[in-house]
Amino acid sequence: MKTQNPPSTEAHVVRGTFYLFLFLSGFVIRLALGQQNATDSAIDPTKSSFAVGHATSGSAEAQPSPVVAATAVVVWDQYNNAGTAVTLSGTFTDAPAMNSDLADDFVVENFSWLVRWIDVDGAYFNGAGPANTFTVYFYSDNDGFPGNQIYSTLALWTQTGSTFTFHICDSPDTCEVPFLYPGRYWVEIQANMTAMCCGEWGWTDRTLTSGNAAVWRNPSGFFGACTSWSRRAATCGLDPAAPDQVYRIWANLGPTPTATATPTPRATPTSRPRPSPRPRPTP
């Protein structure tokens, strides 16, 4: 999906009309954002509010984490190749039909990870923010899509330019974050917002794909497609030129899990005739 430039005055007027109608009637209607050049999209661009153009705070590669512990290292880095749009990932107290999820995958190799922080490139649109809270979710992998949720937290965050740093575990001795062992996982960053006052938040799309392409869903079907996890770009038609997301993960490395010894198979004994019972000797 091609995306629009930062919202115009007309878009703000349309948004205001939408929320007035929403609160007077109690019904949710689709918000027209005047998106341009959105041919070949799986979702009607005049009825969507989840992919908009934005400006990052300089090169995505140049965004450092504002908090770095000596024992934490970058274990997964997709903070590069930023596109020109963000995709909605949020819940809304005043417009729950717009609730949407966006997740991307990563791979733990060799060591176990205790995730400390996550840097995410993103932006508010249709309002200046801020979010009420942010929720970070981790999922297991299910054949290339998010599987079971294995952890979630309302994360404290700091913002520097377009970099949002989510604090998952500031104190390793007391936090309850589980170690992630080798395997593929998915992470979701979701803003919890009040749309009427503060707008929406989106995660910056990435032109280079690492692992599986990002997935998106809108469970209510409000946006007309992808009510379950689907490829954001290829299936949902959201910013097809940038199919992944911009983020990096900081973690403490744990020991390499010890492989469980596998018993050596034993040869199956050759079957022998069962011996006949013998009479007990007479004393």
mmCIF file of N, CA and C in Angstrom, residues 7-17 126:
data_model
loop_
_atom_site.group_PDB
_atom_site.id
_atom_site.type_symbol
_atom_site.label_atom_id
_atom_site.label_comp_id
_atom_site.label_asym_id
_atom_site.label_seq_id
_atom_site.Cartn_x
_atom_site.Cartn_y
_atom_site.Cartn_z
ATOM 1 N N PRO A 7 -0.457 13.950 8.084
ATOM 2 C CA PRO A 7 -1.843 14.351 7.906
ATOM 3 C C PRO A 7 -2.001 15.827 7.589
ATOM 4 N N SER A 8 -2.867 16.129 6.635
ATOM 5 C CA SER A 8 -3.166 17.497 6.244
ATOM 6 C C SER A 8 -4.280 18.057 7.109
ATOM 7 N N THR A 9 -4.570 19.361 6.921
ATOM 8 C CA THR A 9 -5.670 19.990 7.646
ATOM 9 C C THR A 9 -6.968 19.280 7.335
ATOM 10 N N GLU A 10 -7.133 18.882 6.067
ATOM 11 C CA GLU A 10 -8.356 18.196 5.669
ATOM 12 C C GLU A 10 -8.507 16.893 6.433
ATOM 13 N N ALA A 11 -7.397 16.174 6.602
ATOM 14 C CA ALA A 11 -7.456 14.909 7.323
ATOM 15 C C ALA A 11 -7.861 15.121 8.762
ATOM 16 N N HIS A 12 -7.361 16.205 9.383
ATOM 17 C CA HIS A 12 -7.738 16.498 10.759
ATOM 18 C C HIS A 12 -9.229 16.805 10.866
ATOM 19 N N VAL A 13 -9.777 17.520 9.873
ATOM 20 C CA VAL A 13 -11.202 17.831 9.877
ATOM 21 C C VAL A 13 -12.013 16.554 9.769
ATOM 22 N N VAL A 14 -11.576 15.660 8.871
ATOM 23 C CA VAL A 14 -12.280 14.390 8.711
ATOM 24 C C VAL A 14 -12.221 13.589 9.992
ATOM 25 N N ARG A 15 -11.031 13.562 10.624
ATOM 26 C CA ARG A 15 -10.893 12.817 11.872
ATOM 27 C C ARG A 15 -11.801 13.374 12.951
ATOM 28 N N GLY A 16 -11.876 14.716 13.050
ATOM 29 C CA GLY A 16 -12.741 15.329 14.043
ATOM 30 C C GLY A 16 -14.194 14.965 13.822
ATOM 31 N N THR A 17 -14.619 14.975 12.560
ATOM 32 C CA THR A 17 -15.989 14.608 12.231
ATOM 33 C C THR A 17 -16.265 13.168 12.618
ATOM 34 N N ASN A 126 -2.240 11.165 13.214
ATOM 35 C CA ASN A 126 -3.613 11.606 13.499
ATOM 36 C C ASN A 126 -3.740 12.111 14.930
#
